[in-house]
Amino acid sequence: ALEAARKQVAALAGELAAMKAQDTAFVAAAIQRMESVANGIDIESGASGEDFVARVRFWLLRYAGQETEIWFEHLCCGLLSPSCEADF
């Protein structure tokens, strides 16, 4: 009975390790997607006038390294803060 319990525990540990690997991959992909969406600048949507100029200007400044991107840490802080809008 003891040997059967050990085998069962070893099997469970293997399954948990596989699940952890899947979760790690999912979280990494989700973080990358969140950053991509948060930092996206839509300059091809047909915007015109001042809005279009502002978007392109910001995109060019970011491309030149003069504007920063939103980091994942900032996204988390914004979600957790009771005064999110005032923080930024």
Coordinates of C-alpha atoms in Angstrom, one line a residue:
A1 CA 0.0 0.0 0.0
L2 CA 2.9 2.3 0.8
E3 CA 4.5 1.7 -2.6
A4 CA 1.2 2.4 -4.3
A5 CA 0.8 5.7 -2.4
R6 CA 4.4 6.7 -3.4
K7 CA 3.7 6.0 -7.0
Q8 CA 0.4 8.0 -6.8
V9 CA 2.2 11.0 -5.2
A10 CA 5.0 10.8 -7.9
A11 CA 2.4 10.7 -10.7
L12 CA 0.6 13.7 -9.1
A13 CA 3.8 15.6 -8.8
G14 CA 4.5 15.0 -12.5
E15 CA 1.1 16.2 -13.5
L16 CA 1.5 19.3 -11.3
A17 CA 4.8 20.1 -12.9
A18 CA 3.3 19.8 -16.4
M19 CA 0.4 22.1 -15.4
K20 CA 2.8 24.6 -13.9
A21 CA 4.8 24.6 -17.2
Q22 CA 1.5 25.3 -19.1
D23 CA 0.5 28.0 -16.8
T24 CA 3.9 29.7 -17.0
A25 CA 3.8 29.7 -20.8
F26 CA 0.2 31.1 -20.7
V27 CA 1.1 33.9 -18.3
A28 CA 4.2 34.8 -20.3
A29 CA 2.1 35.0 -23.5
A30 CA -0.7 37.0 -21.7
I31 CA 1.8 39.5 -20.4
Q32 CA 3.3 40.0 -23.9
R33 CA -0.2 40.4 -25.4
M34 CA -1.2 42.9 -22.7
E35 CA 1.9 45.0 -23.2
S36 CA 1.3 44.9 -27.0
V37 CA -2.3 46.1 -26.7
A38 CA -1.5 48.8 -24.1
N39 CA 1.3 50.2 -26.2
G40 CA -0.4 50.0 -29.6
I41 CA -0.8 53.2 -31.5
D42 CA -3.4 53.0 -34.3
I43 CA -2.1 55.2 -37.1
E44 CA -3.9 53.2 -39.9
S45 CA -7.5 53.5 -38.8
G46 CA -8.4 56.3 -41.1
A47 CA -8.0 59.0 -38.4
S48 CA -7.6 62.5 -39.8
G49 CA -6.7 66.0 -38.8
E50 CA -5.2 66.8 -35.4
D51 CA -5.8 63.4 -34.0
F52 CA -3.9 61.7 -36.8
V53 CA -1.0 64.1 -36.5
A54 CA -0.8 63.6 -32.7
R55 CA -0.8 59.8 -33.1
V56 CA 1.9 59.9 -35.8
R57 CA 4.0 62.4 -33.8
F58 CA 3.8 60.2 -30.7
W59 CA 4.6 57.1 -32.7
L60 CA 7.7 58.9 -34.2
L61 CA 8.8 60.1 -30.8
R62 CA 8.5 56.6 -29.4
Y63 CA 10.4 55.2 -32.3
A64 CA 13.1 57.7 -31.7
G65 CA 13.3 56.8 -28.0
Q66 CA 11.9 60.1 -26.8
E67 CA 8.7 58.5 -25.5
T68 CA 8.5 55.4 -23.3
E69 CA 6.2 52.4 -23.5
I70 CA 3.9 51.3 -20.7
W71 CA 5.5 48.5 -18.7
F72 CA 3.7 45.5 -17.3
E73 CA 4.4 46.8 -13.8
H74 CA 2.6 50.0 -14.5
L75 CA -0.4 48.1 -15.8
C76 CA -0.5 46.1 -12.6
C77 CA -0.1 49.2 -10.4
G78 CA -3.0 50.8 -12.3
L79 CA -5.2 47.9 -11.7
L80 CA -4.4 47.7 -8.0
S81 CA -4.4 51.4 -7.1
P82 CA -7.6 52.9 -5.7
S83 CA -6.7 56.2 -7.4
C84 CA -5.5 54.9 -10.7
E85 CA -6.3 57.9 -12.8
A86 CA -4.7 60.3 -10.4
D87 CA -1.5 58.2 -10.3
F88 CA -0.8 58.8 -13.9

